[in-house]
Coordinates of C-alpha atoms and ligand atoms in Angstrom, one line a residue:
M1 CA 236.2 168.0 123.1
D2 CA 233.0 169.0 124.8
L3 CA 233.6 172.8 124.9
S4 CA 233.2 175.6 122.4
R5 CA 235.9 178.2 121.8
E6 CA 234.0 180.6 124.1
G7 CA 233.7 177.9 126.7
I8 CA 237.4 177.3 126.7
V9 CA 238.2 181.0 127.1
E10 CA 235.6 181.3 129.9
G11 CA 237.0 178.4 131.7
L12 CA 240.6 179.8 131.5
E13 CA 239.4 183.2 132.6
Q14 CA 237.9 181.6 135.7
I15 CA 241.2 179.9 136.6
L16 CA 243.7 182.7 135.7
G17 CA 241.7 185.9 135.6
P18 CA 240.8 187.6 132.2
E19 CA 244.1 189.6 132.3
N20 CA 246.1 186.4 131.9
V21 CA 244.0 185.0 128.9
V22 CA 245.2 186.3 125.6
T23 CA 242.6 186.2 122.7
D24 CA 244.0 188.9 120.4
E25 CA 243.5 187.4 116.9
E26 CA 246.9 188.5 115.4
L27 CA 248.7 187.1 118.4
L28 CA 246.8 183.8 118.3
K29 CA 247.8 183.4 114.7
Q30 CA 251.5 184.0 115.6
R31 CA 251.2 181.5 118.4
S32 CA 249.8 178.8 116.0
I33 CA 253.3 178.1 114.6
D34 CA 257.1 178.3 115.3
N35 CA 260.2 178.5 113.1
F36 CA 259.2 175.3 111.2
R37 CA 256.7 177.5 109.4
K38 CA 258.6 180.7 110.0
L39 CA 257.8 182.0 106.5
E40 CA 254.1 182.2 107.5
N41 CA 255.1 184.6 110.3
I42 CA 257.5 186.6 108.2
F43 CA 254.9 187.0 105.4
G44 CA 251.8 187.1 107.6
V45 CA 250.1 184.1 105.9
Y46 CA 248.8 181.5 108.4
T47 CA 247.6 178.0 107.5
L48 CA 247.1 176.3 110.9
P49 CA 244.0 176.7 113.1
P50 CA 244.7 179.5 115.7
P51 CA 244.5 178.4 119.3
A52 CA 241.4 179.4 121.4
A53 CA 243.7 181.3 123.8
V54 CA 247.1 181.8 125.2
A55 CA 247.0 181.0 128.9
M56 CA 249.7 183.1 130.8
V57 CA 250.5 181.1 133.9
R58 CA 252.4 182.4 136.9
S59 CA 252.6 179.5 139.3
T60 CA 252.7 175.7 139.4
R61 CA 249.1 175.8 140.9
Q62 CA 247.8 177.6 137.9
V63 CA 249.6 175.2 135.5
A64 CA 248.0 172.3 137.4
D65 CA 244.5 173.9 137.3
V66 CA 244.8 174.6 133.5
L67 CA 246.0 171.0 132.8
A68 CA 243.1 169.6 134.9
F69 CA 240.6 171.7 133.0
A70 CA 242.1 170.7 129.6
D71 CA 242.2 167.0 130.5
A72 CA 238.6 167.0 131.8
H73 CA 237.4 168.6 128.5
G74 CA 239.7 167.0 126.0
V75 CA 241.3 170.3 124.9
N76 CA 244.8 170.1 123.2
V77 CA 247.5 171.9 125.2
V78 CA 250.7 173.3 123.6
P79 CA 253.3 174.2 126.3
R80 CA 255.5 177.2 125.5
T81 CA 258.3 179.3 127.1
G82 CA 260.9 181.0 124.9
G83 CA 259.2 180.3 121.6
T84 CA 262.4 179.5 119.6
A85 CA 261.4 176.0 118.6
T86 CA 262.5 175.0 115.1
E87 CA 260.6 171.7 114.5
G88 CA 256.9 172.6 114.8
G89 CA 256.6 171.7 118.5
L90 CA 254.6 174.9 119.1
E91 CA 252.1 174.3 116.3
T92 CA 248.5 174.1 117.2
V93 CA 247.4 171.4 114.7
V94 CA 243.9 171.1 116.0
A95 CA 241.3 173.8 116.4
N96 CA 240.8 175.5 119.7
S97 CA 243.9 174.4 121.4
I98 CA 245.3 176.1 124.6
V99 CA 248.8 177.5 124.4
L100 CA 250.1 177.2 127.9
D101 CA 252.7 180.0 128.2
G102 CA 255.2 179.7 131.1
S103 CA 257.3 182.7 130.1
G104 CA 255.9 184.7 133.1
M105 CA 257.3 182.1 135.5
D106 CA 260.6 183.9 135.4
Q107 CA 262.1 183.8 138.9
I108 CA 265.6 182.6 139.6
L109 CA 264.9 180.8 142.9
S110 CA 268.5 180.1 144.0
I111 CA 272.1 180.2 143.0
D112 CA 273.8 177.7 145.4
A113 CA 277.5 178.3 144.9
Y114 CA 278.4 175.8 147.7
N115 CA 276.6 172.9 146.1
M116 CA 277.2 174.3 142.6
Q117 CA 273.5 174.2 141.4
A118 CA 270.9 176.8 140.5
T119 CA 267.1 176.5 140.6
C120 CA 264.8 178.5 138.2
Q121 CA 261.3 178.6 137.1
C122 CA 260.6 177.5 133.6
G123 CA 260.3 180.9 132.1
V124 CA 263.8 182.2 133.0
P125 CA 265.8 183.0 129.9
L126 CA 269.1 181.1 129.9
Q127 CA 271.0 184.4 129.4
A128 CA 269.5 185.8 132.6
L129 CA 270.6 182.8 134.6
E130 CA 274.0 182.8 133.0
D131 CA 274.4 186.5 133.8
R132 CA 273.5 185.9 137.5
A133 CA 275.8 182.9 137.7
R134 CA 278.7 185.0 136.3
E135 CA 278.3 187.6 138.9
Q136 CA 279.5 184.9 141.3
G137 CA 282.3 183.6 139.0
L138 CA 280.2 180.7 137.8
T139 CA 278.7 179.5 134.6
T140 CA 275.9 177.0 133.6
G141 CA 278.2 175.7 130.8
H142 CA 275.1 175.8 128.6
S143 CA 275.4 178.0 125.5
P144 CA 273.0 177.1 122.7
Q145 CA 273.0 179.8 120.0
S146 CA 269.5 180.8 121.2
K147 CA 270.8 181.5 124.7
P148 CA 269.5 185.1 124.8
V149 CA 265.9 184.0 123.9
A150 CA 265.3 180.4 124.9
H151 CA 264.0 179.7 128.4
L152 CA 264.9 176.9 130.9
G153 CA 261.6 175.0 130.4
G154 CA 261.9 174.8 126.7
L155 CA 265.6 174.0 126.8
V156 CA 264.9 171.0 129.0
A157 CA 261.8 170.0 127.1
T158 CA 263.8 169.8 123.8
R159 CA 267.0 168.1 125.1
S160 CA 268.9 171.2 123.9
I161 CA 272.7 171.4 123.6
G162 CA 275.1 174.3 123.6
Q163 CA 278.4 175.3 122.0
F164 CA 280.5 174.0 124.9
S165 CA 278.9 170.6 124.9
T166 CA 282.1 168.6 124.3
L167 CA 283.2 169.6 127.9
Y168 CA 279.9 170.2 129.8
G169 CA 277.5 167.9 127.9
G170 CA 274.0 168.5 126.8
I171 CA 271.2 169.7 129.0
E172 CA 270.6 166.1 130.1
D173 CA 274.0 166.1 131.7
M174 CA 273.2 169.4 133.6
V175 CA 269.7 168.9 135.0
V176 CA 269.9 167.8 138.6
G177 CA 266.2 167.8 139.5
L178 CA 262.9 169.4 138.4
E179 CA 259.2 169.9 138.9
A180 CA 256.7 169.0 136.3
V181 CA 252.9 168.9 136.0
F182 CA 251.1 166.1 134.3
P183 CA 247.8 166.0 132.5
G184 CA 245.0 166.1 135.1
G185 CA 247.1 168.4 137.2
E186 CA 249.4 166.0 139.1
V187 CA 252.5 167.8 140.3
A188 CA 255.7 165.7 140.5
R189 CA 259.0 166.9 142.0
I190 CA 262.3 165.0 141.3
K191 CA 264.7 165.9 144.1
N192 CA 268.2 167.3 143.7
V193 CA 270.9 164.7 144.4
P194 CA 274.3 164.2 142.7
R195 CA 273.3 160.6 141.6
R196 CA 271.1 157.8 142.7
A197 CA 270.5 154.2 141.7
A198 CA 266.9 154.0 142.9
G199 CA 265.5 152.4 139.8
P200 CA 265.1 154.0 136.3
D201 CA 266.2 157.7 136.0
I202 CA 262.7 159.3 135.7
R203 CA 264.2 162.7 134.9
H204 CA 264.5 161.3 131.4
V205 CA 260.7 160.9 131.1
V206 CA 260.6 164.7 131.4
I207 CA 263.8 165.8 129.7
G208 CA 263.1 165.9 125.9
N209 CA 259.3 165.3 126.3
E210 CA 258.7 168.4 124.0
G211 CA 255.5 169.2 125.9
A212 CA 253.9 165.9 124.8
L213 CA 253.9 164.3 128.3
C214 CA 254.0 167.1 130.8
F215 CA 254.6 170.8 131.6
I216 CA 258.0 171.6 133.3
T217 CA 257.6 174.3 135.9
E218 CA 261.0 174.3 137.7
V219 CA 264.5 173.1 136.9
T220 CA 267.7 172.8 138.9
V221 CA 270.9 172.7 136.8
K222 CA 274.6 172.3 137.7
L223 CA 277.0 175.2 137.9
F224 CA 280.8 175.3 137.0
P225 CA 283.6 177.8 137.6
Y226 CA 283.8 180.5 135.0
L227 CA 287.4 181.0 134.0
P228 CA 287.4 182.8 130.5
E229 CA 291.0 184.1 131.2
N230 CA 292.2 180.5 130.5
N231 CA 290.4 180.0 127.2
V232 CA 292.7 178.9 124.3
F233 CA 291.4 179.1 120.7
L234 CA 292.9 176.9 118.0
G235 CA 292.1 176.7 114.3
W236 CA 293.3 175.0 111.1
T237 CA 292.3 174.8 107.4
L238 CA 292.3 171.6 105.5
K239 CA 291.0 170.2 102.2
N240 CA 289.0 167.1 103.2
M241 CA 286.1 166.6 105.6
K242 CA 287.2 163.0 106.0
T243 CA 290.5 164.1 107.4
G244 CA 288.7 166.5 109.7
F245 CA 286.4 163.8 111.0
E246 CA 289.4 161.7 111.7
V247 CA 291.2 164.5 113.6
L248 CA 288.0 165.1 115.7
R249 CA 287.8 161.3 116.4
E250 CA 291.5 161.1 117.5
V251 CA 291.0 164.1 119.8
M252 CA 288.0 162.5 121.4
V253 CA 289.2 158.9 121.7
N254 CA 292.4 160.1 123.3
G255 CA 290.4 161.5 126.1
Y256 CA 290.7 165.3 125.5
K257 CA 287.7 167.4 126.4
P258 CA 287.8 170.7 124.5
S259 CA 284.7 172.8 125.2
V260 CA 284.3 173.5 121.4
A261 CA 285.3 171.1 118.7
R262 CA 284.0 172.0 115.2
L263 CA 284.6 171.0 111.6
Y264 CA 283.1 173.1 108.8
D265 CA 282.9 172.1 105.1
P266 CA 283.8 174.7 102.5
E267 CA 280.3 176.0 101.7
D268 CA 279.2 176.4 105.3
G269 CA 282.7 177.6 106.4
A270 CA 282.5 180.4 103.7
L271 CA 279.6 181.9 105.6
H272 CA 282.0 182.5 108.6
F273 CA 285.6 182.2 107.6
S274 CA 286.0 183.8 104.1
G275 CA 288.4 186.3 105.7
F276 CA 291.1 183.6 106.0
A277 CA 289.9 180.3 104.4
A278 CA 290.1 179.6 100.6
A279 CA 286.9 178.7 98.8
D280 CA 287.7 175.0 98.9
D281 CA 289.0 175.0 102.5
C282 CA 287.4 173.1 105.4
V283 CA 287.9 174.7 108.8
L284 CA 288.7 172.8 112.0
L285 CA 288.6 174.7 115.3
F286 CA 288.7 174.1 119.0
M287 CA 288.5 175.9 122.3
A288 CA 290.1 174.6 125.4
E289 CA 288.9 176.0 128.8
G290 CA 288.7 175.3 132.5
A291 CA 291.5 175.5 135.1
A292 CA 294.7 176.8 133.6
G293 CA 296.6 173.5 133.7
I294 CA 293.7 171.6 132.1
A295 CA 293.1 174.2 129.4
R296 CA 296.9 174.3 128.5
A297 CA 297.2 170.5 128.5
T298 CA 294.1 170.1 126.3
A299 CA 295.3 172.7 123.8
E300 CA 298.8 171.0 123.7
G301 CA 297.3 167.5 123.2
I302 CA 295.0 168.8 120.4
G303 CA 298.0 170.5 118.7
E304 CA 300.0 167.3 118.8
I305 CA 297.2 165.3 117.3
V306 CA 296.5 167.8 114.5
G307 CA 300.2 168.0 113.9
R308 CA 300.2 164.4 112.7
H309 CA 298.0 165.4 109.8
P310 CA 300.2 167.5 107.4
E311 CA 297.1 168.5 105.4
C312 CA 296.1 170.8 108.3
A313 CA 297.5 174.4 108.2
Q314 CA 297.2 176.4 111.4
V315 CA 295.5 179.8 111.4
D316 CA 295.9 182.7 113.8
S317 CA 294.0 181.9 117.0
G318 CA 292.7 185.5 117.2
L319 CA 290.6 184.8 114.0
I320 CA 288.9 181.9 115.8
E321 CA 288.3 184.0 118.9
T322 CA 286.7 186.8 116.8
W323 CA 284.4 184.3 115.1
F324 CA 283.5 182.7 118.4
N325 CA 282.4 186.1 120.0
D326 CA 279.6 186.5 117.4
L327 CA 278.0 183.1 117.6
T328 CA 274.8 183.6 119.6
W329 CA 271.4 184.8 118.2
G330 CA 269.6 187.5 120.1
P331 CA 266.3 189.2 119.1
D332 CA 268.1 191.8 116.8
K333 CA 269.9 189.1 114.8
I334 CA 266.7 187.1 114.4
T335 CA 264.8 190.1 113.2
R336 CA 267.5 191.0 110.7
E337 CA 267.5 187.5 109.3
D338 CA 263.6 187.5 109.0
E339 CA 263.9 190.8 107.2
R340 CA 266.6 189.3 104.8
I341 CA 264.2 186.4 104.0
R342 CA 261.3 188.8 103.5
T343 CA 263.1 191.0 101.1
T344 CA 265.2 188.5 99.2
R345 CA 263.0 185.4 99.3
N346 CA 266.2 183.5 100.0
V347 CA 265.5 181.0 102.9
N348 CA 268.1 179.5 105.3
R349 CA 267.3 176.2 107.0
T350 CA 269.3 173.7 109.1
T351 CA 268.9 170.0 110.1
E352 CA 271.0 168.2 112.6
V353 CA 271.7 164.5 112.9
S354 CA 274.2 162.2 114.6
A355 CA 276.1 159.0 114.0
D356 CA 279.2 157.0 115.0
W357 CA 282.6 157.8 113.6
S358 CA 282.3 155.0 111.0
S359 CA 279.2 156.4 109.4
I360 CA 279.2 160.2 109.7
N361 CA 281.2 161.0 106.6
D362 CA 279.1 158.6 104.5
I363 CA 275.9 160.3 105.8
Y364 CA 277.4 163.7 105.0
E365 CA 278.4 162.8 101.5
A366 CA 275.3 160.8 100.6
A367 CA 272.8 163.4 101.9
L368 CA 274.7 166.3 100.2
G369 CA 274.9 164.4 96.9
R370 CA 271.2 163.6 96.9
I371 CA 270.1 167.1 97.9
R372 CA 272.2 168.6 95.1
R373 CA 270.8 166.2 92.6
E374 CA 267.1 166.3 93.7
I375 CA 266.4 169.8 95.0
P376 CA 266.2 172.8 92.7
D377 CA 267.1 176.4 93.5
L378 CA 269.7 175.8 96.2
T379 CA 272.1 178.8 96.7
V380 CA 274.2 177.3 99.6
L381 CA 274.5 173.7 100.7
G382 CA 277.0 172.6 103.4
G383 CA 277.4 171.5 106.9
H384 CA 279.4 171.3 110.0
S385 CA 280.1 169.0 113.0
S386 CA 279.8 170.9 116.3
H387 CA 279.2 168.3 119.0
S388 CA 281.6 165.4 119.4
Y389 CA 281.6 162.3 121.7
I390 CA 284.0 159.4 122.2
N391 CA 281.9 157.3 119.9
G392 CA 280.8 159.7 117.2
T393 CA 279.7 163.2 116.3
N394 CA 276.8 165.3 114.9
M395 CA 276.3 166.8 111.4
Y396 CA 274.5 170.1 111.1
F397 CA 273.4 170.6 107.5
N398 CA 273.0 174.2 106.6
Y399 CA 271.2 175.1 103.3
F400 CA 269.7 178.1 101.6
Y401 CA 267.3 178.2 98.6
D402 CA 265.4 180.8 96.6
L403 CA 261.7 180.6 96.6
V404 CA 260.8 180.1 92.9
D405 CA 257.2 179.8 91.7
C406 CA 256.1 179.2 95.3
G407 CA 254.2 181.2 97.9
P408 CA 255.7 181.4 101.4
E409 CA 253.0 179.1 102.7
E410 CA 254.2 176.4 100.2
E411 CA 257.8 176.6 101.2
V412 CA 257.6 173.8 103.8
T413 CA 256.1 171.2 101.3
K414 CA 258.0 172.3 98.2
Y415 CA 261.5 172.7 99.7
Y416 CA 262.0 172.0 103.4
L417 CA 260.3 168.6 103.8
P418 CA 261.8 167.1 100.7
I419 CA 265.3 168.1 102.0
I420 CA 264.6 166.8 105.5
S421 CA 263.3 163.5 103.9
I422 CA 266.7 163.0 102.2
I423 CA 268.6 163.8 105.3
C424 CA 266.5 161.4 107.4
E425 CA 266.5 158.6 104.9
E426 CA 270.3 158.7 104.4
T427 CA 270.9 159.0 108.2
L428 CA 268.7 156.1 109.0
R429 CA 270.2 154.0 106.1
H430 CA 273.6 154.4 107.8
G431 CA 272.4 153.7 111.3
G432 CA 272.5 157.3 112.7
S433 CA 269.9 159.3 114.6
I434 CA 267.6 161.8 112.6
V435 CA 267.6 164.3 115.5
H436 CA 270.7 165.5 117.4
H437 CA 269.3 168.4 119.3
H438 CA 266.4 170.4 118.0
G439 CA 263.8 167.8 119.0
I440 CA 261.4 165.8 116.8
G441 CA 258.5 168.3 117.0
K442 CA 256.0 167.8 114.2
A443 CA 258.6 168.3 111.4
R444 CA 260.4 165.0 111.9
A445 CA 257.5 163.0 113.5
P446 CA 256.8 161.1 110.2
W447 CA 260.2 159.3 110.7
V448 CA 259.9 158.6 114.4
K449 CA 258.9 155.0 114.1
D450 CA 262.0 154.3 111.9
E451 CA 264.1 156.3 114.3
Y452 CA 263.0 154.1 117.3
G453 CA 262.7 150.7 115.5
S454 CA 261.5 148.0 118.0
S455 CA 261.7 150.4 120.9
Y456 CA 258.9 152.6 119.5
S457 CA 256.4 150.6 121.6
M458 CA 258.1 151.9 124.7
L459 CA 257.6 155.5 123.5
E460 CA 253.9 154.8 122.7
K461 CA 253.4 153.3 126.2
L462 CA 255.0 156.3 127.8
K463 CA 252.6 158.6 125.9
H464 CA 249.5 156.5 126.9
A465 CA 250.6 156.2 130.5
F466 CA 251.2 159.9 131.1
D467 CA 248.7 161.4 128.7
P468 CA 245.9 158.8 128.5
N469 CA 243.4 161.3 126.9
G470 CA 246.0 162.6 124.4
V471 CA 245.7 166.3 125.3
M472 CA 249.4 167.1 125.4
N473 CA 250.8 168.7 122.2
K474 CA 249.0 166.6 119.6
G475 CA 251.3 165.6 116.7
T476 CA 254.5 166.3 118.5
I477 CA 257.0 163.4 118.7
I478 CA 254.1 160.9 118.2
P479 CA 252.6 161.6 114.8
Q480 CA 248.9 162.3 114.6
R481 CA 247.0 159.5 113.1
Ligands
LIG501 C1 268.5 181.2 116.2 C2 268.3 179.9 116.9 C3 269.4 179.2 117.4 C4 269.2 178.0 118.0 N1 270.4 177.4 118.5 C5 270.2 176.2 119.2 C6 271.3 175.5 119.8 O1 272.5 176.0 119.7 N2 271.1 174.4 120.4 C7 269.9 173.8 120.6 O2 269.7 172.8 121.2 N3 268.8 174.4 120.1 C8 268.9 175.6 119.4 N4 267.8 176.2 118.9 C9 266.5 175.6 119.1 C10 265.7 176.2 120.3 O3 266.3 177.4 120.8 C11 265.8 175.1 121.4 O4 265.0 174.0 121.0 C12 265.3 175.6 122.8 O5 265.6 174.6 123.7 C13 263.8 175.9 122.8 O6 263.6 176.6 124.0 P1 262.3 177.6 124.2 O7 262.3 178.1 125.6 O8 262.4 178.6 123.1 O9 261.1 176.6 123.9 P2 259.8 176.8 123.1 O10 260.2 177.2 121.7 O11 258.8 177.6 123.8 O12 259.3 175.3 123.1 C14 260.1 174.2 122.5 C15 259.4 172.9 122.7 O13 259.4 172.6 124.1 C16 258.0 172.5 124.6 N5 258.0 173.3 125.8 C17 258.3 174.6 126.0 N6 258.2 174.9 127.3 C18 257.9 173.8 128.0 C19 257.6 173.5 129.3 N7 257.7 174.4 130.3 N8 257.2 172.2 129.6 C20 257.1 171.3 128.7 N9 257.3 171.5 127.4 C21 257.7 172.8 127.0 C22 257.1 173.2 123.5 O14 255.8 172.6 123.5 C23 257.9 172.8 122.2 O15 257.6 171.5 121.8 C24 267.9 177.4 118.2 C25 266.8 178.1 117.7 C26 267.0 179.4 117.1 C27 265.8 180.1 116.6

């Protein structure tokens, strides 16, 4: 880098105007991290170098100008929109980075009910798009728990997935076309067509790039009819996760497409279902939706499959609906959880992986067994499967621990990384993927070579081709040497 901190700020002010360049010290500290080091934010103890500035961009032209400036001077750029990242993707690991904040690009550009697609700038909160779509009887079908706070740019950049994924898919199934700006300032638009066979699908260079290849400025996603009046909720308790995985498998391989298909183990389930489930109960639940006939047939088919497993005891569907209506995390719930951690020093973390049907139960048992044996001070350890496919499913490990003899800034190294290590090792040993939907970020970058195996060279070549000077989000996806 050939510029001082002051030189970077001055350059940004020339491009964006001083009013769009944030240099407030406290805000810069907060912008040096995300939920990976959330305890640093909660306790106000920061360990990473703060960025030189947060650049608030309002247009594709401004994004291009900032990226050209950063590339010319070798300044690290960390793209950002909703700020809900969980894996360190927003961390500024080198001094004097630029945080490129697209949250001001918040225009919904079109809702095209005839072609069933909507186009938004990157800083549109998903909830805002969903609300506008519903005014026309439509839905995006995308419902991550962070829906009220995550933005379209970040949702695409992380390959996010929502609660209704078993029917609508992940974001990669929803993105029709997009616009992105590459280092140096080159703007690329990928047009909106239902499908094409014109060579490799270059959308996938952008989807999931986690800000390590380019900055996403605009996204077009599919829309679907919104028919909540047809929703059917179904739930059962049972004693074994293995049976639960088998029921999920049978539902999927028989071609049913519930929007929600979940299996909770007893410890994770107790956080939600203690009103009706016994302490040693697993909980299996589904939601069927869509056109009335489809929702009804899906619910009937699932009932028939679960009915072949006498271990499963049906629960009142109203209980499942009540649980379902409180699933998303808005700013209030996030603030309450931060306050709980600050006052109790009891920390909640999650890690999600995926694997085929043959391996998922082995991964679940092996990881839980090792975490219990090797990690002290756990107060809750469990998990659930929440996204199923014809060939496998995910496992979302959910764990709490008390901070004992440890400052908030040591939590990541003393507790969180050792737990992630076990989960990654056991998942890789059984042939699964170490990341189902939160992205690799910096938290899981140490395992990325093992995750990719012999295809890692393709990933490295992509990085070198699109970001030859290495200015995009250093340490994210590709570990820093
Ligand atoms: C309470 C809570 C619940 C969650 N639930 C879910 C869930 O159900 N499903 C799920 O998939 N995830 C979930 N997440 C994780 C998170 O919300 C997602 O990863 C989301 O996609 C991030 O979007 P964002 O706008 O907040 O992005 P940010 O946090 O701003 O950024 C995330 C990553 O994307 C990059 N990025 C951001 N904007 C751009 C851009 N315009 N161009 C290029 N790169 C960019 C950043 O550099 C970073 O690496 C949850 C997080 C929280 C805190």
